[in-house]
Structures are given as C-alpha cells and as structure tokens.
Amino acid sequence: MTSREAGPAAEGTAFDALVIGAGFAGLYQLLCLRDRLGLSARVLEAGGGVGGTWYWNRYPGARCDSESHSYSYYFSDELLRDWNWSERYPQQPEILRYLNHVADRFDLRRDIQLNTRVAEAHYDSADNRWHVRTETGERYTATFLITAVGCLSSANIPDIPGLDQFAGDWYHTGGWPHEGVDFAGKRVGQIGTGSTGIQAVPVIASTAEHLTVFQRTANYSIPARNAPLTEEFKRWAKANAAGIRATMRSNTNGHPFVIENRSAFDVSDAERDAIYEAAWAKGGLQFRASFRDLLTDKAANDTAAAFLREKIRQVVQDPDKAGILAAIDHPFATKRPPIDSGYFEAFNRDNVSLVDLRRTPIECITPNGIRTTDGIEHPLDIIVFATGFDAMTGALLNIDIRGRDGLPLRQAWEAGPRTYLGLQVAGFPNLFTITGPGSPSVLCNMPVAIEQHVEWIADCIAHMRARGLTRIEAKPDAVGSWVEHVNEAASATLLPQAGHSWYLGANVPGKPRVFMPYAGGMARYREICAGVVARGYEGFALERFPG
Ligand code: N01
C-alpha cells in the first residue's frame, strides 16, 4: 500500500512528538512512537521526499561504504526477508528505493510532512511544550522534540573569493541536481578528496572532457571491490540475519566483522604484509580490522600507512602525481577512511590532472576557472565542491533551537557541543538528538547507531508515560562528566591526531575544535546507555509537569 504524505496540519496542532528529518533515523523513530507507543507524531522533512542524506547526495558515484547487508534496518525480520540488495555496496538510488520501501511498508508517509524545513523550536516551561515554526509559517507544538537531522547534512561550501563571478556551473555534492549533470565535453574542476570526492573522481573522469582534481589533504583509500551480490550470498545473509545482527551490535564499529585480536607486532614483517595484501584484495572498511592496535598505537598504524602509501605509488604511473597523492600527513583512519572504485587508477587517465593545493593554494575563482597562487588559471566549465559538511552540529545549529529561559542552543554550544550521551542537552527538556555529538554515530555503521538511539528514546518515553512523567532533562553534572569521558575516549586513540578532520570541526573556519563523536566504541556505549536506564535514568531529571 502506498499512502500520500501528510499536508500541513491545522495551525497550532498539538502533537505528542515532532521528529525533524525523514532519513534512516526519522523513519524508524516515527514507527516506534506511532505504532509501538501509540503517540501522535509527525515528521517534518525539508526535502521533497524521504531518505535524508540519500535524498540529497545524488552526486556521481554516490554509494555507501558499509556493505549493503549491514546498511539496513535490523528491527524487522520481515523487512530483512523481503528486501534484496543487488551489490556489495548499495548505490544511492538503491538506498533511496529501500527507504521509500520502508516508508510504504510501514505506512509512514501519512505522518510525514515533506518540503517543510523547521526554522525554530522553542521550549516553553510554562506549558512544558516545544513550539515549532516551519519556514513556510506553520506552527505546531509537541511534548517531545526529536532531531533526526543527520550528522552530515549541512553543506560546507568554502568561502573562496570570486565564486559569484564564475561563468560556469557549480555544485556541492550534498545538494546534487535531481536531473543529474552532463559532464560530456566539459572541463570539470573538483575541490575535495574525502570519501565523497574519492567516489566521484572516477565517474566524472569517465565522461568529462577533462577533470582537474584540487587536493588539499592527500588521503588513504582502499579498494571497495564492489560487485553484484551472488544468489548464494543473498541466501546466506538472510539465513544468518540473527548472527549478523548480533555481531554488529556487539562490536566497536557496528559493522558485520570483528576486529582481529592481535597486535601488528604479534606477527613478522612478512606475515603482516601478507595480512595487509589479503585485506587489500578483499577490499572495504574491514582493512582497518586487520590488527587491534591500528587506531591506538602510532607505530602499528605506521605499518598500515606505509603499506597503503606504497600501493598508491604502485597504482599511479606518473611519479609526480603519485608523490602528491601519497604525501599523506595523518595516521591511517584518523580521518574517515574512504574506500573507492578506481580512484587512484583514474589519475592514469590522460584527461585527469592533479593540483597540489598544499604547494599552490587556491587564490580565487575567476569567471573562467580557478586560479592558484602560482598564477596559473585552470580553465573550467563546471566546479564540483566535494568539500564536506558542517558535521554533527551544523544541521542542529541551523535551526533556532531555544531551551529554558530562551537559551539558544548556539549559545549553549558556543565552545563546542555539550551533551549527555549525545542524546540530550542540559537546559533543553524533552529534546532528544538522534546520533547527536557525543554519541558514536559517525564512528559506527550508521543504521546500527541509529537503531540503538531510536529504541532508547522510545523506551524512555514509554517509561515516562507508564509513570505519568512528562519532563526529562539531562543534569548539568552528567553532561560535564560525559563531555570529559568523550574527550578521554578520543585521547585514548590516534583519532585527534588528524588535526584538520571534520571529527574535530576543523574543516569549518571558526568552528570550535572539539572531538565530537564518542570514540569508546558502540558496544561499550550501548552498555553505558543500558546501565543508565537500569539505574533509573541516572543523570537525567524526570518529573511530572506541573510538578
Ligand atoms: O567530506 P570531507 P566528504 N579548499 O570533509 C576538502 C560520509 N560519507 O563529503 O582534508 C580545498 O571528508 C577537504 O580537504 P582537507 C563519510 O563519513 C559517507 O568527502 O580539509 N579543499 C577534503 O579533502 C565522510 O567522511 C559515505 O584539507 C577543501 C574534502 O574537501 C563524510 O561523509 C560516502 C576546502 C572534504 O572531505 C564527509 O565526506 C561519502 C577548501 N576550502 C561520504 N574545504 C558513505 O559511505 C574542504 N576541502 C555512507
């Protein structure tokens, strides 16, 4: 059955819960609140369709780096049984079809209002409700406000002088035109070589007349080894769904593999190389699971980094290009490690050139292209910004969220985000942030992190309703201890050593440098959250309103 999305409700309609965003998180949150708890709930979604990040990110080569059988909801055996992925890593259109299928299968659309961007959400302690206004002027209220806005949804478009003078077309990968972009016969410049840029390069290169890649920070990448899924694998994944779910829920990163329990120095140099060769041949994110200490011991990490730099030199034939691509300045996997389908190979094409922005930074954009500080103007018809996102906080701070006494979230987070468990902010009662800063989120396979948060929030609301409680708020001292713990967890790893990573907010000028995701591991985090519940929602103040 396919129902239509909801239209605007009557002015001032009071819901039990409002959810912002209809991606992986918002869809499942709606299902839990409406169908399991019987709440009146509505999702407000800025896009013209469901899908969240997969609705917007339609750039060439857009594909998930998690393997398809793990990039799925695991809450419904029927859904697992009925859906068939076609490739090892799902492409954007297939993920979008999946999320639309979920919306239809669970009849979610009738409570999702599309093309509705939330402009402000203010908590009023007089009535213990969130007062929400959309950009189109509708006003609603709700007891609970749940953000499902995604960690990587607020585009980071660098402020490069002259962009407004550019005579060609330009696009950010996170807001790609639905009709696609025709690169045939065009000179294309791409800024950015993160996970997105690395996916886009080979695809753009295959149709553009010429592609110039502007690289600021060289990056590691591991071949994805994407391929159609065999019928045998599909049968295996369905038959073993329970085991796959158990593995994903019991490990650090939410992926369906376990990190090997051996140090890089437990084996000889030759054995280590053989292990890396096998992982390279297998492809994918599992490479980082080769040894347990790759993210905690710099010397161990150096062995992987050296192996991967050598691979770049072997693949890329032009020694100048190879040198620029292999001049990586951070330990392996301390920035989100990309996987690719022919990224380094693309630099062997005659129509692909590489500009090292460390040597010659961008000076400005001219009407005809990009000029670097060596005075060279690179002529371009199209500029692609694969420059990432104002990650983890951008999408939240773009909404005017105010808590008790009108406190703006922007002010509460002036020095960086401060949350309890990444779920709540002191001073903002009944506001839950799915995969918020301070939770594992982007360091975990996202659907696994999302399901845990969504279920925790739904259970919490069910607990409150069963006891006649109507207000929950993180206590300031619990927030303080959690922020400290998040910092400790990051410091126990090499992750903060990539000083320019978006994990630290360093990609956005002026953003406070705080390590935002929780690096203690998903399994440990899951236990911590369960412990908080077992101890009567320790660290939260729960009360009945009015008191
Ligand atoms: O963004 P990024 P992304 N001048 O921030 C460069 C997820 N994802 O969109 O490193 C020149 O990683 C910047 O350079 P530097 C995944 O979690 C998931 O690629 O700051 N260059 C960098 O090279 C990923 O991590 C999937 O020096 C500038 C690039 O732009 C996250 O999205 C697939 C610049 C930005 O890299 C973000 O990835 C794809 C400037 N002014 C992505 N500003 C899945 O599998 C920035 N750069 C689900």
XYZ file of C-alpha atoms and ligand atoms in Angstrom:
595
model
C 0.000 0.000 0.000
C 1.255 3.494 -0.772
C -0.315 6.402 1.037
C 0.377 10.063 0.406
C 2.449 12.250 2.662
C 0.740 14.477 5.186
C -0.237 18.029 4.288
C 0.146 20.852 6.778
C -1.889 20.281 9.947
C -4.169 22.907 11.469
C -2.388 25.920 12.951
C -1.173 25.143 16.454
C -1.856 21.393 16.270
C -0.515 19.751 19.404
C 1.404 16.501 18.873
C 2.896 14.204 21.433
C 6.107 14.225 19.410
C 7.621 16.051 16.482
C 10.523 14.480 14.635
C 12.762 16.581 12.390
C 14.018 14.633 9.372
C 12.807 11.609 7.392
C 16.034 9.718 6.818
C 17.031 6.410 8.396
C 16.585 7.889 11.881
C 13.339 9.786 11.435
C 11.507 6.953 9.686
C 12.247 4.438 12.412
C 11.559 6.951 15.187
C 8.130 7.627 13.723
C 7.389 3.927 13.535
C 8.400 3.398 17.179
C 6.486 6.364 18.560
C 3.336 5.967 16.498
C 2.954 2.215 16.121
C 4.619 0.855 19.248
C 3.762 3.602 21.742
C 0.534 4.927 20.189
C 1.688 8.559 20.235
C 0.512 11.266 17.899
C 3.667 12.012 15.985
C 4.637 13.917 12.889
C 7.854 14.067 10.918
C 8.818 17.399 9.382
C 11.179 16.937 6.450
C 12.869 19.682 4.405
C 13.294 17.505 1.308
C 10.707 16.712 -1.310
C 10.934 13.007 -0.448
C 12.027 10.692 2.329
C 15.613 9.425 2.524
C 17.593 12.139 4.308
C 21.220 12.094 3.204
C 20.309 9.704 0.377
C 17.693 12.105 -0.909
C 20.247 14.925 -1.258
C 23.527 13.172 -2.086
C 22.991 12.204 -5.721
C 26.494 13.029 -6.899
C 28.183 10.741 -9.454
C 29.444 7.574 -7.789
C 27.404 8.080 -4.590
C 27.423 4.772 -2.830
C 27.517 3.573 0.741
C 30.826 2.374 2.170
C 29.064 -0.029 4.537
C 28.212 -3.340 2.931
C 24.607 -3.485 1.858
C 23.597 -6.395 4.099
C 24.724 -4.296 7.080
C 23.402 -0.976 5.823
C 19.857 -1.991 6.624
C 17.410 -1.834 9.465
C 17.550 -4.941 11.583
C 14.419 -4.317 13.681
C 12.118 -6.277 11.397
C 12.737 -9.850 10.292
C 10.070 -9.466 7.611
C 11.769 -6.413 6.167
C 15.091 -8.255 6.138
C 13.473 -11.201 4.426
C 11.682 -9.175 1.772
C 14.355 -6.712 0.670
C 17.091 -7.742 -1.763
C 20.219 -5.670 -2.271
C 21.891 -6.034 -5.636
C 25.528 -5.094 -4.969
C 28.125 -5.463 -2.245
C 27.856 -1.696 -1.594
C 24.499 -0.128 -2.376
C 24.334 2.804 -4.760
C 22.447 5.946 -3.782
C 19.361 5.210 -5.962
C 19.038 1.746 -4.461
C 19.268 3.055 -0.875
C 16.679 5.682 -1.708
C 14.397 2.956 -3.078
C 14.939 0.967 0.125
C 13.965 3.890 2.362
C 10.900 4.566 0.217
C 10.026 0.902 0.505
C 10.284 1.173 4.299
C 8.063 4.277 4.294
C 5.428 2.390 2.280
C 5.737 -0.953 4.024
C 5.097 0.584 7.432
C 2.604 3.157 6.144
C 4.719 6.014 7.441
C 4.006 8.630 4.787
C 0.688 9.791 6.214
C 2.589 11.254 9.177
C 5.460 12.787 7.224
C 5.191 16.352 6.009
C 7.618 16.994 3.140
C 9.056 20.284 1.843
C 8.873 21.541 5.398
C 12.035 22.991 6.881
C 11.919 23.713 10.587
C 13.002 27.289 11.261
C 12.653 27.466 15.032
C 11.864 25.285 18.010
C 11.403 26.998 21.341
C 10.745 25.255 24.652
C 8.211 26.955 26.884
C 8.475 25.985 30.536
C 5.015 27.443 31.198
C 3.338 24.621 29.280
C 6.270 22.162 29.033
C 5.947 22.060 25.269
C 8.102 22.688 22.262
C 6.736 25.391 19.991
C 7.869 24.767 16.456
C 7.650 27.073 13.465
C 8.429 25.978 9.935
C 9.913 28.166 7.217
C 6.552 28.104 5.496
C 4.956 29.545 8.625
C 3.112 26.582 10.129
C 3.164 26.391 13.907
C 2.892 23.187 15.912
C 3.577 22.173 19.481
C 4.803 18.915 20.952
C 5.791 17.466 24.300
C 8.821 15.774 22.771
C 11.048 17.126 20.038
C 13.375 14.635 18.390
C 16.019 15.678 15.905
C 16.824 13.162 13.196
C 18.712 15.664 11.083
C 21.748 13.533 10.229
C 25.383 14.135 11.084
C 26.472 15.140 7.586
C 23.704 17.217 6.107
C 24.726 20.848 6.367
C 26.891 21.559 3.302
C 30.298 23.182 3.756
C 30.885 25.441 0.769
C 34.219 27.190 1.232
C 34.223 30.935 1.018
C 36.535 31.294 -1.981
C 36.663 34.788 -3.456
C 35.179 35.092 -6.918
C 32.699 32.203 -6.839
C 29.882 34.621 -7.648
C 31.782 35.696 -10.778
C 32.196 32.151 -12.132
C 30.659 31.930 -15.602
C 30.185 28.165 -15.499
C 28.035 25.971 -13.241
C 28.954 24.793 -9.772
C 27.515 22.173 -7.459
C 28.050 20.845 -3.955
C 27.894 17.065 -3.825
C 25.432 17.176 -0.933
C 22.827 19.108 -2.951
C 23.155 17.486 -6.340
C 20.545 18.282 -9.039
C 17.964 15.514 -9.345
C 18.220 15.565 -13.114
C 21.977 14.889 -12.905
C 24.805 16.844 -14.513
C 26.084 16.147 -18.011
C 29.881 16.336 -17.985
C 30.336 15.395 -21.643
C 32.663 17.820 -23.384
C 33.162 19.819 -20.180
C 36.254 20.853 -18.268
C 35.469 19.988 -14.684
C 37.303 21.048 -11.523
C 36.703 19.102 -8.333
C 37.701 20.506 -4.955
C 37.951 17.902 -2.202
C 39.317 14.406 -1.860
C 37.397 12.994 1.108
C 35.114 9.934 0.921
C 32.776 11.780 -1.427
C 35.419 13.199 -3.745
C 37.121 9.841 -3.980
C 33.854 8.229 -5.091
C 33.139 10.972 -7.623
C 36.529 11.253 -9.378
C 36.468 8.031 -11.430
C 32.873 8.547 -12.515
C 33.307 12.184 -13.534
C 36.592 11.340 -15.274
C 34.854 8.731 -17.388
C 32.572 11.288 -19.075
C 34.201 14.714 -18.710
C 36.484 16.111 -21.372
C 38.939 16.950 -18.626
C 38.919 16.669 -14.828
C 41.231 18.705 -12.614
C 41.330 17.465 -9.032
C 42.263 20.098 -6.445
C 43.718 18.221 -3.478
C 44.402 19.940 -0.168
C 44.975 16.893 2.021
C 46.113 13.632 0.495
C 44.045 10.677 1.640
C 44.344 6.935 2.089
C 41.852 4.826 0.217
C 41.213 1.125 -0.017
C 39.581 -0.557 -2.998
C 35.929 -1.316 -2.339
C 35.938 -4.352 -4.664
C 32.312 -3.721 -5.371
C 30.463 -6.436 -7.304
C 26.944 -7.737 -7.778
C 25.868 -9.938 -4.880
C 25.631 -13.595 -5.722
C 22.427 -15.501 -5.036
C 24.427 -17.628 -2.629
C 25.499 -14.586 -0.597
C 21.958 -13.212 -0.536
C 20.659 -16.524 0.784
C 23.460 -16.662 3.361
C 22.760 -13.113 4.598
C 19.068 -13.860 5.041
C 19.629 -17.203 6.707
C 22.207 -15.691 9.066
C 20.474 -12.391 9.817
C 20.346 -13.097 13.546
C 24.067 -13.770 13.709
C 24.911 -10.719 11.606
C 22.746 -8.560 13.856
C 24.450 -9.962 16.950
C 27.913 -9.268 15.521
C 27.044 -5.710 14.515
C 25.543 -4.981 17.934
C 28.387 -6.440 19.920
C 31.387 -4.754 18.356
C 33.082 -1.387 18.340
C 32.042 -0.082 14.946
C 28.676 -1.677 14.136
C 29.996 -3.438 11.050
C 29.444 -7.146 10.417
C 33.056 -8.033 11.102
C 35.178 -8.294 14.195
C 38.485 -6.532 14.750
C 41.258 -9.107 14.913
C 42.543 -9.572 18.437
C 46.226 -9.323 17.527
C 48.764 -6.523 17.524
C 50.508 -5.513 14.322
C 53.671 -6.578 16.139
C 52.464 -10.073 17.079
C 53.427 -11.178 13.573
C 56.575 -10.991 11.457
C 57.020 -8.292 8.825
C 56.314 -10.822 6.082
C 53.178 -12.112 7.824
C 51.955 -8.554 8.370
C 52.430 -7.734 4.708
C 50.558 -10.880 3.726
C 47.699 -9.880 6.028
C 47.551 -6.402 4.504
C 47.732 -7.854 0.975
C 44.804 -10.144 1.730
C 42.805 -7.268 3.234
C 43.630 -5.081 0.198
C 42.492 -7.850 -2.117
C 39.277 -8.348 -0.146
C 38.651 -4.593 -0.070
C 36.417 -2.419 2.037
C 36.415 -0.946 5.514
C 37.479 -4.271 7.001
C 41.083 -3.375 6.220
C 41.202 -1.431 9.497
C 40.187 -4.549 11.396
C 43.420 -6.318 10.438
C 45.010 -5.555 13.809
C 43.537 -4.383 17.091
C 46.072 -1.573 17.650
C 45.904 0.335 14.365
C 43.986 3.160 15.974
C 45.730 3.172 19.329
C 49.446 2.676 18.614
C 51.197 5.030 16.220
C 53.913 2.505 15.393
C 51.272 -0.104 14.494
C 49.418 2.483 12.448
C 52.628 3.377 10.618
C 52.818 -0.171 9.220
C 49.392 0.177 7.598
C 50.128 3.714 6.446
C 53.384 2.634 4.773
C 51.642 -0.275 3.047
C 48.893 1.982 1.701
C 51.280 4.723 0.517
C 53.258 2.085 -1.352
C 50.060 0.876 -3.038
C 49.410 4.419 -4.300
C 52.905 4.527 -5.797
C 52.330 1.154 -7.451
C 48.978 2.116 -8.947
C 49.690 5.679 -10.109
C 52.119 5.660 -13.018
C 53.123 9.331 -13.062
C 55.648 9.736 -10.211
C 54.712 13.407 -9.653
C 51.043 12.576 -9.231
C 51.888 9.534 -7.127
C 54.087 11.696 -4.882
C 51.301 14.254 -4.328
C 48.688 11.553 -3.690
C 50.916 9.631 -1.279
C 52.040 12.673 0.739
C 49.535 11.898 3.473
C 50.050 13.867 6.674
C 47.927 11.979 9.187
C 47.832 8.439 10.553
C 45.670 5.910 8.690
C 41.953 6.024 9.591
C 42.248 9.088 11.805
C 40.137 10.805 9.190
C 37.212 8.739 7.971
C 38.984 6.211 5.692
C 37.445 6.206 2.232
C 37.027 3.177 0.021
C 36.959 3.532 -3.720
C 36.230 2.078 -7.110
C 39.168 3.069 -9.275
C 40.179 6.330 -7.567
C 43.958 6.133 -7.865
C 43.633 4.418 -11.263
C 41.745 7.483 -12.550
C 44.956 9.504 -12.287
C 46.438 7.304 -15.021
C 43.942 8.730 -17.498
C 45.118 11.418 -19.898
C 42.131 13.588 -19.088
C 42.770 13.795 -15.317
C 45.195 16.259 -13.762
C 46.009 16.927 -10.142
C 46.752 20.209 -8.388
C 48.518 20.118 -5.037
C 46.883 22.864 -3.012
C 49.472 22.493 -0.274
C 52.069 23.742 -2.751
C 49.833 26.163 -4.655
C 46.662 27.038 -2.738
C 43.581 28.395 -4.475
C 43.830 32.154 -4.782
C 40.429 32.831 -6.253
C 37.742 31.695 -8.625
C 37.687 33.696 -11.858
C 34.911 33.830 -14.448
C 36.790 31.132 -16.379
C 38.066 28.797 -13.714
C 40.237 28.522 -10.617
C 43.434 30.484 -10.140
C 46.120 29.109 -7.848
C 48.880 31.089 -6.135
C 51.403 30.199 -8.851
C 49.366 32.447 -11.147
C 48.005 29.556 -13.207
C 44.357 29.794 -14.165
C 42.825 26.332 -14.565
C 40.054 26.804 -17.160
C 36.775 25.197 -16.092
C 33.166 24.873 -17.214
C 31.964 23.179 -14.020
C 33.201 23.239 -10.407
C 32.258 20.382 -8.115
C 32.577 21.095 -4.413
C 33.206 17.773 -2.670
C 34.093 19.819 0.372
C 32.077 18.036 3.013
C 29.813 19.249 5.737
C 29.488 21.344 8.848
C 29.316 17.967 10.524
C 27.399 16.841 13.595
C 26.335 20.284 14.842
C 25.655 22.300 11.660
C 22.191 20.934 10.940
C 21.116 21.419 14.568
C 22.503 24.927 14.895
C 20.893 25.993 11.629
C 17.570 25.687 13.445
C 16.852 28.361 16.029
C 16.545 25.953 18.964
C 15.958 27.539 22.356
C 15.623 25.803 25.683
C 14.685 27.025 29.149
C 14.580 30.813 29.575
C 15.100 31.267 25.847
C 18.662 29.882 25.939
C 19.785 29.415 22.310
C 21.461 26.087 21.555
C 24.056 28.108 19.667
C 24.959 29.832 22.935
C 24.906 26.638 24.999
C 27.358 25.134 22.482
C 29.466 28.234 21.932
C 32.620 26.404 22.996
C 31.584 23.154 21.284
C 28.725 20.702 21.711
C 27.952 19.531 25.260
C 25.546 16.643 25.618
C 24.745 13.746 27.883
C 25.265 10.522 25.901
C 24.796 12.527 22.702
C 21.089 12.229 23.477
C 20.184 15.286 25.490
C 21.395 18.783 26.332
C 21.067 20.339 29.791
C 18.576 23.196 29.665
C 16.638 21.656 26.776
C 13.991 19.405 28.357
C 12.322 16.740 26.225
C 14.676 17.378 23.323
C 16.379 14.229 22.034
C 19.133 14.331 19.425
C 19.462 11.086 17.462
C 23.153 10.369 16.804
C 23.976 13.708 18.376
C 27.520 14.862 19.134
C 28.964 12.812 21.977
C 27.477 9.558 20.669
C 29.321 7.005 18.475
C 27.338 7.996 15.349
C 29.809 8.525 12.516
C 32.374 6.183 14.060
C 29.823 3.402 13.734
C 27.899 1.857 10.869
C 25.100 4.433 10.967
C 21.968 2.243 10.917
C 23.277 0.368 13.956
C 23.902 3.596 15.868
C 20.527 4.942 14.764
C 18.516 1.882 15.798
C 20.065 1.939 19.264
C 19.286 5.634 19.770
C 15.770 5.430 18.374
C 14.897 2.454 20.567
C 16.472 4.050 23.652
C 14.409 7.207 23.117
C 11.194 5.252 22.505
C 11.797 3.132 25.620
C 12.492 6.261 27.639
C 9.253 7.904 26.535
C 7.347 4.667 27.230
C 8.897 4.583 30.728
C 7.802 8.157 31.346
C 4.272 7.612 30.125
C 3.850 4.497 32.231
C 4.678 6.581 35.318
C 2.832 9.758 34.404
C 6.110 11.649 33.922
C 6.208 14.413 31.347
C 9.621 16.016 31.528
C 13.111 14.636 31.152
C 16.253 16.716 31.144
C 19.941 15.903 31.318
C 21.542 17.126 34.563
C 24.413 19.577 34.102
C 26.856 17.452 36.121
C 26.019 14.376 33.998
C 26.738 16.442 30.893
C 30.046 17.595 32.387
C 31.150 14.048 33.193
C 30.075 12.781 29.784
C 31.950 15.504 27.921
C 35.038 14.571 29.942
C 34.546 10.906 29.102
C 34.120 11.680 25.382
C 37.436 13.559 25.489
C 39.166 10.713 27.344
C 37.851 8.168 24.857
C 39.169 10.210 21.924
C 42.534 10.749 23.632
C 42.940 7.005 24.084
C 43.049 6.719 20.281
C 45.061 8.324 17.489
C 41.911 9.999 16.121
C 42.647 13.538 17.388
C 45.978 13.399 15.532
C 44.289 14.308 12.255
C 44.179 17.951 13.268
C 42.196 19.052 10.217
C 39.408 16.473 10.359
C 35.713 17.183 10.479
C 35.506 14.932 13.560
C 37.119 17.937 15.281
C 35.138 20.578 13.429
C 38.410 21.759 11.899
C 37.052 21.877 8.335
C 34.765 24.808 9.093
C 36.504 28.131 9.789
C 35.681 29.453 13.254
C 34.084 26.227 14.494
C 35.274 25.213 17.994
C 37.783 22.360 17.870
C 36.212 19.642 19.932
C 36.341 15.936 19.123
C 32.630 15.367 18.566
C 31.833 11.655 18.179
C 32.228 9.171 21.051
C 35.271 7.031 20.296
C 34.802 4.497 23.096
C 33.072 2.059 20.758
C 29.458 1.237 20.030
C 29.359 -1.877 22.224
C 30.642 -0.029 25.259
C 28.320 2.876 24.551
C 25.347 0.530 24.295
C 26.226 -0.882 27.736
C 26.609 2.586 29.219
C 23.159 3.591 27.944
C 21.620 0.378 29.278
C 23.328 0.965 32.646
C 21.912 4.489 32.835
C 18.408 3.041 32.372
C 18.987 0.219 34.874
C 19.978 2.818 37.466
C 16.682 4.702 36.990
C 17.803 7.040 34.206
C 20.856 8.122 36.103
C 21.974 11.609 35.151
C 18.533 12.672 33.957
C 15.945 14.609 35.946
C 12.494 13.117 35.350
C 9.377 14.789 36.636
C 5.671 15.216 36.274
C 4.537 18.563 34.906
C 3.236 20.677 36.521
C 5.383 19.463 39.419
O 33.806 15.462 3.122
P 35.222 15.514 3.870
P 33.150 14.263 2.291
N 39.847 24.137 -0.209
O 35.086 16.630 4.871
C 38.443 19.429 1.077
C 30.495 10.483 4.764
N 30.362 9.800 3.508
O 31.860 14.740 1.756
O 41.057 17.431 4.208
C 40.282 22.943 -0.637
O 35.641 14.208 4.351
C 38.972 18.729 2.279
O 40.346 18.995 2.431
P 41.030 18.898 3.907
C 31.758 9.998 5.447
O 31.534 9.874 6.816
C 29.825 8.604 3.618
O 34.129 13.647 1.384
O 40.081 19.644 4.834
N 39.810 21.776 -0.208
C 38.639 17.286 1.929
O 39.533 16.770 1.001
C 32.681 11.115 5.141
O 33.782 11.221 5.969
C 29.663 7.840 2.543
O 42.291 19.555 3.755
C 38.856 21.816 0.711
C 37.282 17.441 1.256
O 37.207 18.773 0.794
C 31.747 12.291 5.223
O 30.578 11.862 4.562
C 30.087 8.285 1.293
C 38.336 23.013 1.209
C 36.138 17.236 2.215
O 36.191 15.945 2.713
C 32.222 13.535 4.566
O 32.866 13.182 3.367
C 30.643 9.541 1.186
C 38.885 24.204 0.703
N 38.475 25.399 1.149
C 30.764 10.306 2.316
N 37.372 22.731 2.109
C 29.036 6.531 2.830
O 29.554 5.542 2.579
C 37.301 21.386 2.172
N 38.191 20.841 1.328
C 27.768 6.469 3.576
